[in-house]
Coordinates of C-alpha atoms in Angstrom, one line a residue:
Chain Z
M55 CA 65.1 0.8 19.0
K56 CA 62.3 0.2 16.6
K57 CA 60.8 -3.2 17.0
Y58 CA 57.3 -3.1 15.4
L59 CA 55.2 -2.3 12.4
C60 CA 51.5 -1.5 12.5
G61 CA 48.9 -2.1 9.8
V62 CA 45.5 -0.4 9.9
D63 CA 42.6 -1.4 7.7
I64 CA 39.9 1.3 7.8
G65 CA 36.5 0.1 6.8
G66 CA 33.0 1.7 6.9
T67 CA 32.0 -0.5 9.9
S68 CA 35.2 -1.3 11.8
I69 CA 38.9 -0.5 11.8
K70 CA 41.2 -3.5 12.0
F71 CA 44.7 -3.2 13.5
G72 CA 47.6 -5.6 13.3
L73 CA 50.9 -5.3 15.2
F74 CA 53.8 -7.1 13.6
D75 CA 57.5 -7.6 14.5
M76 CA 60.0 -6.6 11.9
E77 CA 59.8 -10.1 10.2
F78 CA 56.1 -9.6 9.8
N79 CA 55.0 -12.1 12.4
L80 CA 51.5 -11.0 13.5
L81 CA 51.8 -10.4 17.2
E82 CA 48.4 -8.9 17.9
R83 CA 45.2 -8.2 16.1
W84 CA 42.4 -6.0 17.3
S85 CA 39.6 -3.8 16.0
I86 CA 37.5 -0.8 17.0
P87 CA 34.2 0.4 15.5
T88 CA 34.4 3.1 12.8
N89 CA 33.0 6.4 14.2
L90 CA 31.2 7.9 11.3
S91 CA 29.9 11.0 13.2
S92 CA 31.1 14.5 12.3
N93 CA 31.9 13.4 8.7
G94 CA 34.5 10.9 10.0
S95 CA 36.6 13.6 11.6
L96 CA 37.2 11.6 14.8
I97 CA 38.5 8.5 13.0
L98 CA 42.2 9.4 12.9
K99 CA 42.1 10.5 16.6
E100 CA 40.5 7.3 17.7
I101 CA 43.0 5.3 15.6
A102 CA 45.9 7.1 17.2
A103 CA 44.4 6.6 20.7
S104 CA 44.0 2.9 20.1
I105 CA 47.5 2.5 18.9
V106 CA 48.9 4.4 21.9
E107 CA 46.8 2.4 24.3
K108 CA 47.7 -1.0 22.8
T109 CA 51.4 -0.6 22.0
N110 CA 54.6 1.2 23.0
I111 CA 54.4 3.8 20.3
D112 CA 58.1 4.7 20.6
E113 CA 59.0 1.2 19.4
I114 CA 56.9 1.4 16.3
E115 CA 58.9 2.1 13.1
G116 CA 55.8 3.0 11.0
I117 CA 52.1 2.6 10.4
G118 CA 50.5 1.7 7.1
F119 CA 46.9 2.5 6.3
G120 CA 44.4 0.9 3.9
V121 CA 41.4 3.2 3.2
P122 CA 38.1 2.6 1.3
G123 CA 38.7 5.0 -1.5
P124 CA 41.1 6.1 -4.2
V125 CA 44.6 7.2 -3.2
F126 CA 47.2 8.9 -5.3
R127 CA 50.8 9.2 -4.0
D128 CA 49.8 8.9 -0.4
I129 CA 46.9 11.5 -0.7
I130 CA 43.4 10.2 -0.2
Q131 CA 41.2 11.5 -3.0
K132 CA 37.8 10.7 -1.4
C133 CA 36.3 8.1 0.9
V134 CA 32.5 8.3 0.5
N135 CA 31.8 5.7 3.2
L136 CA 33.8 7.6 5.8
G137 CA 32.6 11.0 4.9
W138 CA 36.1 12.1 3.9
D139 CA 37.0 14.3 1.0
R140 CA 40.7 14.9 0.0
V141 CA 42.8 13.9 3.0
D142 CA 46.5 14.2 3.6
L143 CA 46.4 11.4 6.1
K144 CA 50.1 11.4 6.8
K145 CA 50.1 15.0 7.8
E146 CA 46.9 14.9 9.8
F147 CA 47.9 11.7 11.6
L148 CA 51.4 13.1 12.6
N149 CA 49.7 16.2 13.8
I150 CA 47.6 14.1 16.2
I151 CA 50.2 11.7 17.3
H152 CA 53.3 14.0 17.5
R153 CA 55.9 11.5 16.4
D154 CA 57.7 12.9 13.4
D155 CA 60.0 9.9 13.1
L156 CA 57.0 7.5 12.4
I157 CA 56.9 6.3 8.8
I158 CA 53.4 6.7 7.5
H159 CA 52.0 5.3 4.2
V160 CA 48.5 5.0 2.9
S161 CA 46.9 3.1 0.0
N162 CA 43.5 2.0 -1.1
D163 CA 42.2 -0.9 0.9
A164 CA 41.9 -3.3 -2.0
N165 CA 45.4 -2.4 -3.1
T166 CA 46.7 -3.1 0.4
A167 CA 44.9 -6.5 0.5
A168 CA 46.6 -7.3 -2.9
F169 CA 49.9 -6.1 -1.5
G170 CA 49.4 -8.3 1.6
E171 CA 48.8 -11.4 -0.5
Y172 CA 51.8 -10.4 -2.7
K173 CA 54.2 -10.0 0.2
H174 CA 53.0 -12.6 2.6
G175 CA 50.2 -14.7 1.1
I176 CA 49.3 -16.8 -1.9
A177 CA 50.9 -14.4 -4.4
K178 CA 54.3 -14.4 -2.8
G179 CA 57.1 -14.7 -5.3
H180 CA 55.0 -13.6 -8.3
T181 CA 55.8 -10.5 -10.4
N182 CA 52.4 -9.2 -11.5
V183 CA 49.4 -9.8 -9.3
A184 CA 45.8 -9.0 -9.7
M185 CA 43.5 -9.3 -6.8
M186 CA 39.7 -9.2 -6.8
T187 CA 37.7 -8.9 -3.6
I188 CA 34.0 -10.0 -3.9
G189 CA 31.8 -8.9 -1.1
T190 CA 28.8 -6.5 -1.1
G191 CA 30.7 -4.8 -3.9
I192 CA 33.7 -5.7 -6.0
G193 CA 37.2 -4.2 -5.4
G194 CA 40.5 -5.0 -6.8
G195 CA 44.2 -4.3 -6.6
I196 CA 47.1 -4.6 -9.0
I197 CA 50.8 -5.2 -8.2
S198 CA 53.3 -4.8 -11.0
H199 CA 57.0 -5.5 -10.5
G200 CA 56.6 -5.0 -6.8
H201 CA 54.7 -1.7 -6.9
I202 CA 51.1 -1.1 -6.1
V203 CA 49.6 0.4 -9.3
D204 CA 47.4 3.3 -8.1
G205 CA 47.0 5.1 -11.3
V206 CA 46.7 8.7 -12.1
N207 CA 43.3 9.1 -10.5
G208 CA 43.9 6.4 -7.9
V209 CA 41.3 4.1 -9.6
A210 CA 43.7 1.4 -10.9
G211 CA 42.2 -1.9 -9.9
E212 CA 38.6 -0.6 -9.6
I213 CA 37.6 -3.6 -11.6
G214 CA 34.1 -3.7 -10.1
H215 CA 33.2 -1.0 -12.6
M216 CA 34.5 -2.6 -15.7
I217 CA 31.6 -2.9 -18.0
V218 CA 30.9 -6.6 -18.8
D219 CA 27.2 -7.0 -18.9
H220 CA 25.5 -6.2 -22.2
K221 CA 22.3 -8.1 -21.4
Y222 CA 20.6 -6.9 -18.1
G223 CA 21.7 -3.3 -17.8
F224 CA 21.3 -3.1 -14.0
S225 CA 22.2 0.3 -12.6
C226 CA 25.4 0.5 -10.6
N227 CA 25.9 2.8 -7.6
C228 CA 28.5 4.6 -9.7
G229 CA 25.8 5.8 -12.1
K230 CA 26.7 3.6 -15.0
K231 CA 25.1 0.3 -16.2
G232 CA 26.6 -3.1 -16.9
C233 CA 29.4 -2.9 -14.3
L234 CA 30.8 -6.2 -13.1
E235 CA 29.7 -5.3 -9.6
T236 CA 26.0 -5.3 -10.7
V237 CA 26.2 -9.0 -11.7
A238 CA 29.1 -10.6 -9.8
S239 CA 29.2 -9.2 -6.3
A240 CA 27.2 -10.9 -3.5
T241 CA 24.5 -8.3 -4.3
G242 CA 24.8 -9.1 -8.0
I243 CA 24.5 -12.9 -7.3
I244 CA 21.2 -12.3 -5.4
R245 CA 20.0 -9.9 -8.1
L246 CA 20.6 -12.4 -10.9
A247 CA 18.9 -15.2 -8.9
H248 CA 15.8 -13.1 -8.4
Y249 CA 15.8 -12.1 -12.0
K250 CA 15.9 -15.7 -13.1
L251 CA 13.3 -16.8 -10.5
E252 CA 11.0 -14.1 -11.8
H253 CA 11.6 -14.5 -15.6
T254 CA 11.7 -18.3 -15.8
K255 CA 9.7 -21.3 -14.5
T256 CA 12.8 -23.4 -13.8
P257 CA 12.2 -25.2 -10.5
S258 CA 14.6 -24.2 -7.8
A259 CA 15.0 -24.6 -4.0
L260 CA 15.5 -20.8 -4.0
R261 CA 11.7 -20.5 -4.6
N262 CA 11.2 -21.7 -1.0
Y263 CA 12.6 -18.4 0.4
P264 CA 9.9 -15.8 -0.2
N265 CA 11.7 -13.4 2.2
G266 CA 15.0 -13.5 0.3
F267 CA 18.2 -15.4 0.5
S268 CA 22.0 -14.7 0.7
A269 CA 24.6 -15.1 -2.0
K270 CA 26.0 -18.0 0.0
K271 CA 22.6 -19.8 -0.2
V272 CA 22.7 -19.4 -4.0
I273 CA 26.2 -20.8 -4.2
D274 CA 25.4 -23.7 -1.7
Y275 CA 22.4 -24.7 -3.8
A276 CA 24.5 -24.4 -7.0
K277 CA 27.0 -26.8 -5.5
E278 CA 24.2 -29.3 -4.8
G279 CA 23.2 -29.1 -8.4
D280 CA 20.1 -26.8 -8.2
S281 CA 19.9 -25.9 -11.9
L282 CA 18.7 -22.3 -11.5
A283 CA 21.3 -21.6 -8.8
L284 CA 24.0 -23.3 -11.0
E285 CA 23.0 -21.2 -14.0
V286 CA 23.4 -18.0 -11.9
V287 CA 26.9 -19.0 -10.6
R288 CA 28.0 -20.1 -14.1
E289 CA 26.9 -16.7 -15.4
V290 CA 28.8 -14.9 -12.6
A291 CA 31.9 -17.0 -13.4
D292 CA 31.6 -16.0 -17.0
Y293 CA 31.5 -12.2 -16.2
I294 CA 34.5 -12.7 -13.9
A295 CA 36.3 -14.6 -16.7
V296 CA 35.7 -11.8 -19.2
M297 CA 37.1 -9.3 -16.8
F298 CA 40.1 -11.6 -16.1
A299 CA 40.7 -11.9 -19.8
N300 CA 40.6 -8.1 -20.2
M301 CA 43.2 -7.8 -17.5
T302 CA 45.3 -10.5 -19.1
Y303 CA 45.4 -8.6 -22.3
T304 CA 46.5 -5.5 -20.3
I305 CA 49.0 -6.8 -17.7
N306 CA 49.0 -10.6 -18.1
P307 CA 49.4 -11.3 -14.4
D308 CA 51.0 -14.4 -13.1
I309 CA 48.2 -14.8 -10.6
F310 CA 44.6 -13.7 -10.0
V311 CA 43.8 -13.8 -6.3
I312 CA 40.1 -13.9 -5.2
G313 CA 39.2 -12.7 -1.7
G314 CA 36.1 -11.4 0.1
G315 CA 33.1 -13.3 1.4
V316 CA 32.1 -14.9 -2.0
S317 CA 35.7 -16.4 -2.2
L318 CA 34.5 -18.9 0.5
A319 CA 32.9 -20.7 -2.5
G320 CA 36.4 -21.9 -3.0
D321 CA 37.4 -24.4 -5.7
F322 CA 33.9 -24.7 -7.0
L323 CA 34.0 -21.1 -8.1
I324 CA 37.6 -21.3 -9.3
K325 CA 36.8 -24.2 -11.6
L326 CA 33.8 -22.5 -13.1
I327 CA 35.9 -19.3 -13.8
E328 CA 38.7 -21.4 -15.3
E329 CA 36.3 -23.1 -17.7
R330 CA 35.2 -19.8 -19.0
Y331 CA 38.5 -17.9 -18.9
Y332 CA 40.6 -20.0 -21.2
P333 CA 38.3 -19.7 -24.3
Y334 CA 38.7 -15.9 -23.9
V335 CA 42.5 -16.0 -23.8
L336 CA 43.7 -19.0 -25.8
P337 CA 46.0 -19.4 -27.7
F338 CA 48.1 -16.7 -26.0
V339 CA 47.7 -17.9 -22.4
T340 CA 47.6 -21.5 -21.4
K341 CA 48.3 -21.3 -17.7
T342 CA 47.3 -18.6 -15.3
N343 CA 47.1 -19.1 -11.6
I344 CA 43.6 -18.4 -10.3
K345 CA 43.6 -18.8 -6.5
I346 CA 41.7 -18.0 -3.4
S347 CA 43.2 -15.6 -0.9
V348 CA 45.0 -17.3 2.0
L349 CA 45.2 -14.2 4.3
G350 CA 41.4 -13.6 4.2
N351 CA 40.4 -10.7 6.4
D352 CA 44.0 -10.2 7.5
A353 CA 45.3 -9.4 4.0
G354 CA 44.5 -5.7 4.6
I355 CA 46.6 -5.4 7.8
Y356 CA 49.5 -7.4 6.4
G357 CA 49.5 -5.2 3.3
A358 CA 49.1 -2.0 5.2
A359 CA 52.1 -2.9 7.5
S360 CA 54.1 -3.9 4.4
L361 CA 53.7 -0.3 3.0
V362 CA 56.1 0.8 5.7
K363 CA 58.9 -1.6 5.0
S364 CA 58.7 -3.6 1.8
Chain B
M289 CA 85.3 3.9 -24.8
K290 CA 81.6 3.3 -25.4
K291 CA 79.9 6.0 -27.3
Y292 CA 76.8 4.6 -28.9
L293 CA 73.6 2.7 -28.4
C294 CA 71.8 0.8 -31.1
G295 CA 68.1 0.1 -31.4
V296 CA 66.8 -2.6 -33.8
D297 CA 63.1 -3.0 -34.7
I298 CA 62.5 -6.3 -36.4
G299 CA 59.3 -6.4 -38.5
G300 CA 58.0 -9.0 -40.9
T301 CA 58.9 -6.9 -44.0
S302 CA 61.9 -4.8 -42.9
I303 CA 64.3 -4.4 -40.0
K304 CA 64.9 -0.8 -38.8
F305 CA 68.1 0.3 -37.2
G306 CA 68.8 3.5 -35.2
L307 CA 72.3 4.5 -34.0
F308 CA 72.2 6.9 -31.0
D309 CA 74.7 8.7 -28.9
M310 CA 74.6 8.2 -25.1
E311 CA 72.2 11.1 -24.8
F312 CA 69.8 9.4 -27.2
N313 CA 70.3 11.7 -30.1
L314 CA 69.5 9.8 -33.2
L315 CA 72.7 9.9 -35.4
E316 CA 71.7 7.5 -38.1
R317 CA 68.7 5.5 -39.2
W318 CA 68.7 2.7 -41.8
S319 CA 66.9 -0.4 -42.7
I320 CA 67.3 -3.8 -44.4
P321 CA 64.7 -6.2 -45.8
T322 CA 63.7 -9.0 -43.5
N323 CA 65.0 -12.3 -44.9
L324 CA 62.2 -14.8 -44.2
S325 CA 63.9 -17.8 -45.9
S326 CA 65.0 -20.8 -43.9
N327 CA 62.5 -20.0 -41.1
G328 CA 64.1 -16.7 -40.4
S329 CA 67.4 -18.3 -39.4
L330 CA 69.4 -15.8 -41.3
I331 CA 67.8 -12.7 -39.7
L332 CA 70.2 -12.3 -36.8
K333 CA 73.3 -12.9 -38.9
E334 CA 72.1 -10.2 -41.3
I335 CA 71.4 -7.8 -38.5
A336 CA 74.9 -8.4 -37.1
A337 CA 76.5 -7.9 -40.5
S338 CA 74.6 -4.7 -41.0
I339 CA 75.6 -3.2 -37.6
V340 CA 79.2 -4.2 -38.2
E341 CA 79.2 -2.6 -41.6
K342 CA 77.5 0.6 -40.5
T343 CA 79.1 1.3 -37.1
N344 CA 82.3 0.8 -35.2
I345 CA 81.0 -2.1 -33.2
D346 CA 83.7 -1.7 -30.5
E347 CA 82.2 1.7 -29.6
I348 CA 78.7 0.4 -29.0
E349 CA 77.6 -0.2 -25.4
G350 CA 74.6 -2.2 -26.2
I351 CA 71.9 -3.2 -28.7
G352 CA 68.2 -3.4 -27.9
F353 CA 65.7 -5.4 -30.0
G354 CA 62.0 -5.1 -30.6
V355 CA 60.5 -8.3 -32.0
P356 CA 57.0 -9.0 -33.4
G357 CA 56.0 -11.6 -30.8
P358 CA 55.7 -12.2 -27.0
V359 CA 58.8 -12.0 -24.9
F360 CA 59.3 -13.0 -21.3
R361 CA 62.4 -12.0 -19.4
D362 CA 64.5 -11.5 -22.6
I363 CA 63.4 -14.8 -24.1
I364 CA 61.3 -14.7 -27.3
Q365 CA 58.4 -17.1 -27.0
K366 CA 57.4 -17.1 -30.6
C367 CA 57.4 -14.9 -33.7
V368 CA 55.0 -16.3 -36.2
N369 CA 55.8 -13.7 -38.9
L370 CA 59.5 -14.4 -38.7
G371 CA 59.2 -18.2 -38.5
W372 CA 60.8 -18.2 -35.1
D373 CA 59.9 -20.4 -32.2
R374 CA 61.4 -19.9 -28.7
V375 CA 64.6 -17.9 -29.2
D376 CA 67.2 -16.8 -26.7
L377 CA 68.2 -13.9 -28.9
K378 CA 70.9 -12.6 -26.6
K379 CA 72.7 -15.9 -26.6
E380 CA 72.4 -16.4 -30.3
F381 CA 73.3 -12.9 -31.2
L382 CA 76.4 -12.9 -29.0
N383 CA 77.4 -16.2 -30.6
I384 CA 77.3 -14.5 -34.0
I385 CA 78.9 -11.2 -33.2
H386 CA 81.5 -12.4 -30.6
R387 CA 81.4 -9.4 -28.4
D388 CA 80.7 -10.6 -24.9
D389 CA 80.7 -7.1 -23.4
L390 CA 77.8 -5.9 -25.5
I391 CA 74.6 -5.3 -23.5
I392 CA 71.7 -7.0 -25.2
H393 CA 68.0 -6.7 -24.4
V394 CA 64.9 -7.7 -26.2
S395 CA 61.3 -6.9 -25.8
N396 CA 58.1 -7.1 -27.9
D397 CA 57.9 -4.5 -30.6
A398 CA 54.7 -2.8 -29.3
N399 CA 56.3 -2.7 -25.9
T400 CA 59.5 -1.1 -27.2
A401 CA 57.4 1.5 -29.1
A402 CA 55.6 2.3 -25.9
F403 CA 58.9 2.5 -24.1
G404 CA 60.2 4.8 -26.8
E405 CA 57.3 7.2 -26.3
Y406 CA 57.7 6.9 -22.5
K407 CA 61.4 7.7 -22.5
H408 CA 61.7 10.2 -25.4
G409 CA 58.3 11.0 -26.8
I410 CA 54.8 12.2 -25.9
A411 CA 54.6 10.1 -22.7
K412 CA 57.8 11.4 -21.2
G413 CA 57.4 12.2 -17.5
H414 CA 54.3 10.0 -17.0
T415 CA 54.2 7.1 -14.6
N416 CA 51.8 4.7 -16.2
V417 CA 51.5 4.6 -20.0
A418 CA 49.4 2.6 -22.3
M419 CA 50.2 2.6 -26.0
M420 CA 48.0 1.2 -28.8
T421 CA 49.4 0.8 -32.3
I422 CA 46.7 0.6 -35.0
G423 CA 47.9 -0.7 -38.4
T424 CA 46.9 -3.9 -40.2
G425 CA 46.4 -5.3 -36.7
I426 CA 46.4 -3.8 -33.3
G427 CA 49.2 -4.0 -30.8
G428 CA 49.9 -2.4 -27.5
G429 CA 52.4 -1.8 -24.8
I430 CA 52.2 -1.0 -21.1
I431 CA 54.7 0.9 -19.0
S432 CA 54.1 0.9 -15.2
H433 CA 56.4 2.8 -12.8
G434 CA 59.2 2.8 -15.5
H435 CA 59.0 -0.9 -16.3
I436 CA 57.7 -2.5 -19.5
V437 CA 55.0 -4.9 -18.3
D438 CA 55.6 -8.1 -20.3
G439 CA 53.4 -10.4 -18.2
V440 CA 53.9 -14.1 -17.4
N441 CA 53.2 -15.3 -20.9
G442 CA 54.6 -12.1 -22.6
V443 CA 51.1 -11.1 -23.7
A444 CA 50.6 -8.0 -21.6
G445 CA 49.5 -5.2 -23.9
E446 CA 48.0 -7.6 -26.5
I447 CA 45.0 -5.4 -26.5
G448 CA 44.1 -6.2 -30.0
H449 CA 42.6 -9.4 -28.7
M450 CA 40.5 -7.9 -26.0
I451 CA 36.9 -9.0 -26.7
V452 CA 34.8 -5.9 -27.3
D453 CA 32.5 -6.7 -30.1
H454 CA 29.3 -8.5 -29.2
K455 CA 27.5 -7.7 -32.4
Y456 CA 29.3 -8.8 -35.5
G457 CA 31.3 -11.8 -34.3
F458 CA 34.0 -11.5 -37.1
S459 CA 36.6 -14.2 -36.8
C460 CA 40.1 -13.0 -35.7
N461 CA 43.4 -14.5 -36.8
C462 CA 43.9 -15.7 -33.2
G463 CA 40.9 -18.1 -33.6
K464 CA 38.5 -16.1 -31.4
K465 CA 35.6 -13.8 -32.3
G466 CA 34.9 -10.3 -31.2
C467 CA 38.5 -9.1 -30.8
L468 CA 39.2 -5.4 -30.9
E469 CA 41.5 -6.0 -33.9
T470 CA 38.5 -7.4 -36.0
V471 CA 36.7 -4.1 -35.8
A472 CA 39.2 -1.3 -35.1
S473 CA 42.4 -2.1 -37.0
A474 CA 42.8 -0.7 -40.6
T475 CA 41.5 -4.1 -41.8
G476 CA 38.6 -3.8 -39.3
I477 CA 37.7 -0.3 -40.5
I478 CA 37.5 -1.6 -44.1
R479 CA 35.5 -4.6 -42.9
L480 CA 33.0 -2.5 -41.0
A481 CA 32.6 -0.2 -44.0
H482 CA 31.9 -3.1 -46.4
Y483 CA 29.4 -4.5 -43.9
K484 CA 27.5 -1.3 -43.7
L485 CA 27.6 -0.8 -47.5
E486 CA 26.2 -4.2 -47.9
H487 CA 23.6 -4.2 -45.1
T488 CA 22.2 -0.6 -45.5
K489 CA 21.1 1.6 -48.3
T490 CA 22.8 4.7 -46.7
P491 CA 24.3 6.8 -49.6
S492 CA 28.1 7.0 -49.4
A493 CA 31.0 8.1 -51.5
L494 CA 32.5 4.7 -50.6
R495 CA 30.0 3.1 -53.0
N496 CA 32.0 4.6 -55.9
Y497 CA 34.9 2.2 -55.2
P498 CA 33.8 -1.2 -56.4
N499 CA 37.4 -2.5 -56.3
G500 CA 37.8 -1.7 -52.7
F501 CA 39.3 1.2 -50.6
S502 CA 41.7 1.8 -47.8
A503 CA 41.1 2.6 -44.1
K504 CA 42.5 6.1 -44.9
K505 CA 39.8 6.6 -47.5
V506 CA 37.1 5.7 -45.0
I507 CA 38.6 8.2 -42.4
D508 CA 39.0 10.9 -45.0
Y509 CA 35.3 10.6 -46.1
A510 CA 34.3 10.5 -42.5
K511 CA 36.1 13.8 -41.9
E512 CA 34.2 15.3 -44.9
G513 CA 30.9 14.2 -43.3
D514 CA 30.0 11.2 -45.4
S515 CA 27.4 9.7 -43.0
L516 CA 28.2 6.0 -43.6
A517 CA 31.9 6.6 -43.2
L518 CA 31.3 8.7 -40.1
E519 CA 29.2 5.9 -38.6
V520 CA 32.0 3.5 -39.2
V521 CA 34.7 5.7 -37.5
R522 CA 32.3 6.5 -34.6
E523 CA 31.8 2.8 -34.0
V524 CA 35.6 2.2 -34.2
A525 CA 36.1 5.0 -31.7
D526 CA 33.5 3.4 -29.4
Y527 CA 35.3 0.0 -29.4
I528 CA 38.6 1.7 -28.7
A529 CA 36.9 3.7 -25.9
V530 CA 35.6 0.5 -24.3
M531 CA 39.0 -1.0 -24.4
F532 CA 40.6 2.2 -22.9
A533 CA 37.9 2.1 -20.1
N534 CA 38.8 -1.6 -19.4
M535 CA 42.5 -0.6 -19.1
T536 CA 41.6 2.4 -17.0
Y537 CA 39.9 0.1 -14.4
T538 CA 43.0 -2.0 -14.5
I539 CA 46.0 0.4 -14.4
N540 CA 44.5 3.8 -14.8
P541 CA 47.3 5.1 -17.0
D542 CA 48.2 8.8 -17.1
I543 CA 48.3 8.7 -20.9
F544 CA 47.1 6.6 -23.8
V545 CA 49.3 7.0 -26.8
I546 CA 48.0 6.0 -30.3
G547 CA 50.4 5.1 -33.0
G548 CA 50.4 3.2 -36.3
G549 CA 49.1 4.2 -39.7
V550 CA 45.5 4.8 -38.5
S551 CA 46.8 7.4 -35.9
L552 CA 47.4 9.7 -38.8
A553 CA 43.6 10.4 -38.5
G554 CA 44.9 12.7 -35.7
D555 CA 42.7 14.9 -33.5
F556 CA 39.6 13.9 -35.5
L557 CA 40.0 10.3 -34.1
I558 CA 41.1 11.5 -30.6
K559 CA 38.0 13.6 -30.3
L560 CA 35.6 10.8 -31.2
I561 CA 37.4 8.4 -28.8
E562 CA 37.2 11.0 -25.9
E563 CA 33.4 11.5 -26.6
R564 CA 32.9 7.8 -26.0
Y565 CA 35.5 7.1 -23.3
Y566 CA 34.3 9.4 -20.6
P567 CA 30.8 8.0 -20.3
Y568 CA 32.4 4.6 -19.6
V569 CA 34.7 5.9 -16.8
L570 CA 33.0 8.8 -15.1
P571 CA 32.7 9.6 -12.2
F572 CA 36.0 8.0 -11.4
V573 CA 38.1 9.6 -14.1
T574 CA 37.6 13.1 -15.4
K575 CA 40.9 13.7 -17.2
T576 CA 43.0 11.2 -19.1
N577 CA 45.5 12.2 -21.7
I578 CA 44.7 10.6 -25.1
K579 CA 47.4 11.6 -27.5
I580 CA 48.9 10.7 -30.9
S581 CA 52.5 9.3 -30.9
V582 CA 55.1 11.8 -31.8
L583 CA 57.9 9.4 -32.6
G584 CA 55.9 7.6 -35.2
N585 CA 57.8 4.9 -37.0
D586 CA 60.9 5.7 -34.9
A587 CA 59.3 4.8 -31.6
G588 CA 60.5 1.2 -31.9
I589 CA 64.2 2.1 -32.5
Y590 CA 64.1 4.7 -29.7
G591 CA 62.5 2.2 -27.3
A592 CA 64.8 -0.6 -28.3
A593 CA 67.9 1.5 -27.7
S594 CA 66.5 2.6 -24.4
L595 CA 66.3 -1.0 -23.2
V596 CA 70.1 -0.9 -23.0
K597 CA 70.4 2.1 -20.8
S598 CA 67.3 3.4 -19.1

């Protein structure tokens, strides 16, 4: 008798696991460090060992995986951070764990986070959902009519690389310039703040940190009214608003969900984004939900487990 | 015994009808002028009368409608060109035609055109499809996993209003500036050409038309190598490429289909768009289908009929 579902969220630093009952109550949550040695070839073995150790594997109906790279029809195309090229995870994992009756599904990690929020979080009950995760970089996931949209190259929702900046032209890791990620990720926020500190004389509390500061610090000072910090966060909100407008004219989602570390800025950030968003989409759109993720770091394991049974 | 399906494509000038057998063979195609008097209140009556006159209504399984405005869950939100506000077309049409067993569905006209190409045209067999129709304005339609994406306000696919121009700032009919439609529609092509004629001294055959010229003329001269005309069409291709890139980072469609009058520019236009598109999406995307519509003006009636039975 199958009693459980398992969600696995594979990141470049750690691998998160969630054990759920069939009603998606989270029974247990644990994590292991990601073993990047030997081009990540030990990762699946260690995941299997951890699941066997922590659970009664015979009672698990299926395991869903979120991975940090593009996935097309359950085949991983590449995960640079793990050292993986094309991987048929289902086949390899079943070869390791020897349980042919296990249901295995895999999707991109940002897509599984979006799916988690759609099935069990803030986006529950909506039809079309767009999620943006703002951390070191910017990821995204799209749900349309209940399906994760992966896209023909598995890059649907890679909104961090939408070109929105026509002013600074910072270089992105992807090789292009002007990507959203260069100006609106945590790294981008710090970059914009340094740029403004260097190119203006505006007084700012940020000038008191010669050894650098975090994106959180910029946001905290912006909340307190520091004019340079506020200018930075307003500009970030504007870039996000442009991108949300582009997505609105594409799939017109019921809800945009913002997750990742920068989402801790909360209502302050939402309000600034809304102020900029509506001028880009009126008169067509007068009310779009823009909300902060409620599942936070657990969105990935919820979404991964939901791939098994949705 | 039901033997037929009917597709109706309602435009601001004429209403196109297609009668199909159950295998979607187009048996008959006709049209009537759109009666805009009395705020378009006679349109549905005239459509019903025309169908009753041309067909044996009792043998029709259903009628699908494409309308020039946003639709959400079969409810028309507004059709400015017809004089319509919110319309429950299904209810009103059945009240006129008194056939409660008729299946009625309605969608936005650009969405039905996209659906037509997806079910019966160049996009057949693809999973995610984005269509752009370039005529006087620019419309679009998105198909994801077999569903038309309408979006919560019915504006999914309204790609003509994606903001892509940060240089000219021409005003759009929607009230915003910088919309794709202002620079890449037939009207936009003429506008860009006039702008360049006025602001440069570049010699051009277009200077021989003091009373104006069509978008087709600009494209034809561009094909012949007229440098000003070519510059215009290259710029148009670049705007379209930016928009395609934005859509790629959202839903990563297998195929972009280009329809409408300007699509008659054919491979010449496709090639210019491809040249600009790849630099915006590499390294993530190396092969996207960008194709001209094959159903042309019939895409709407095919798609509308397909709403009934798909």
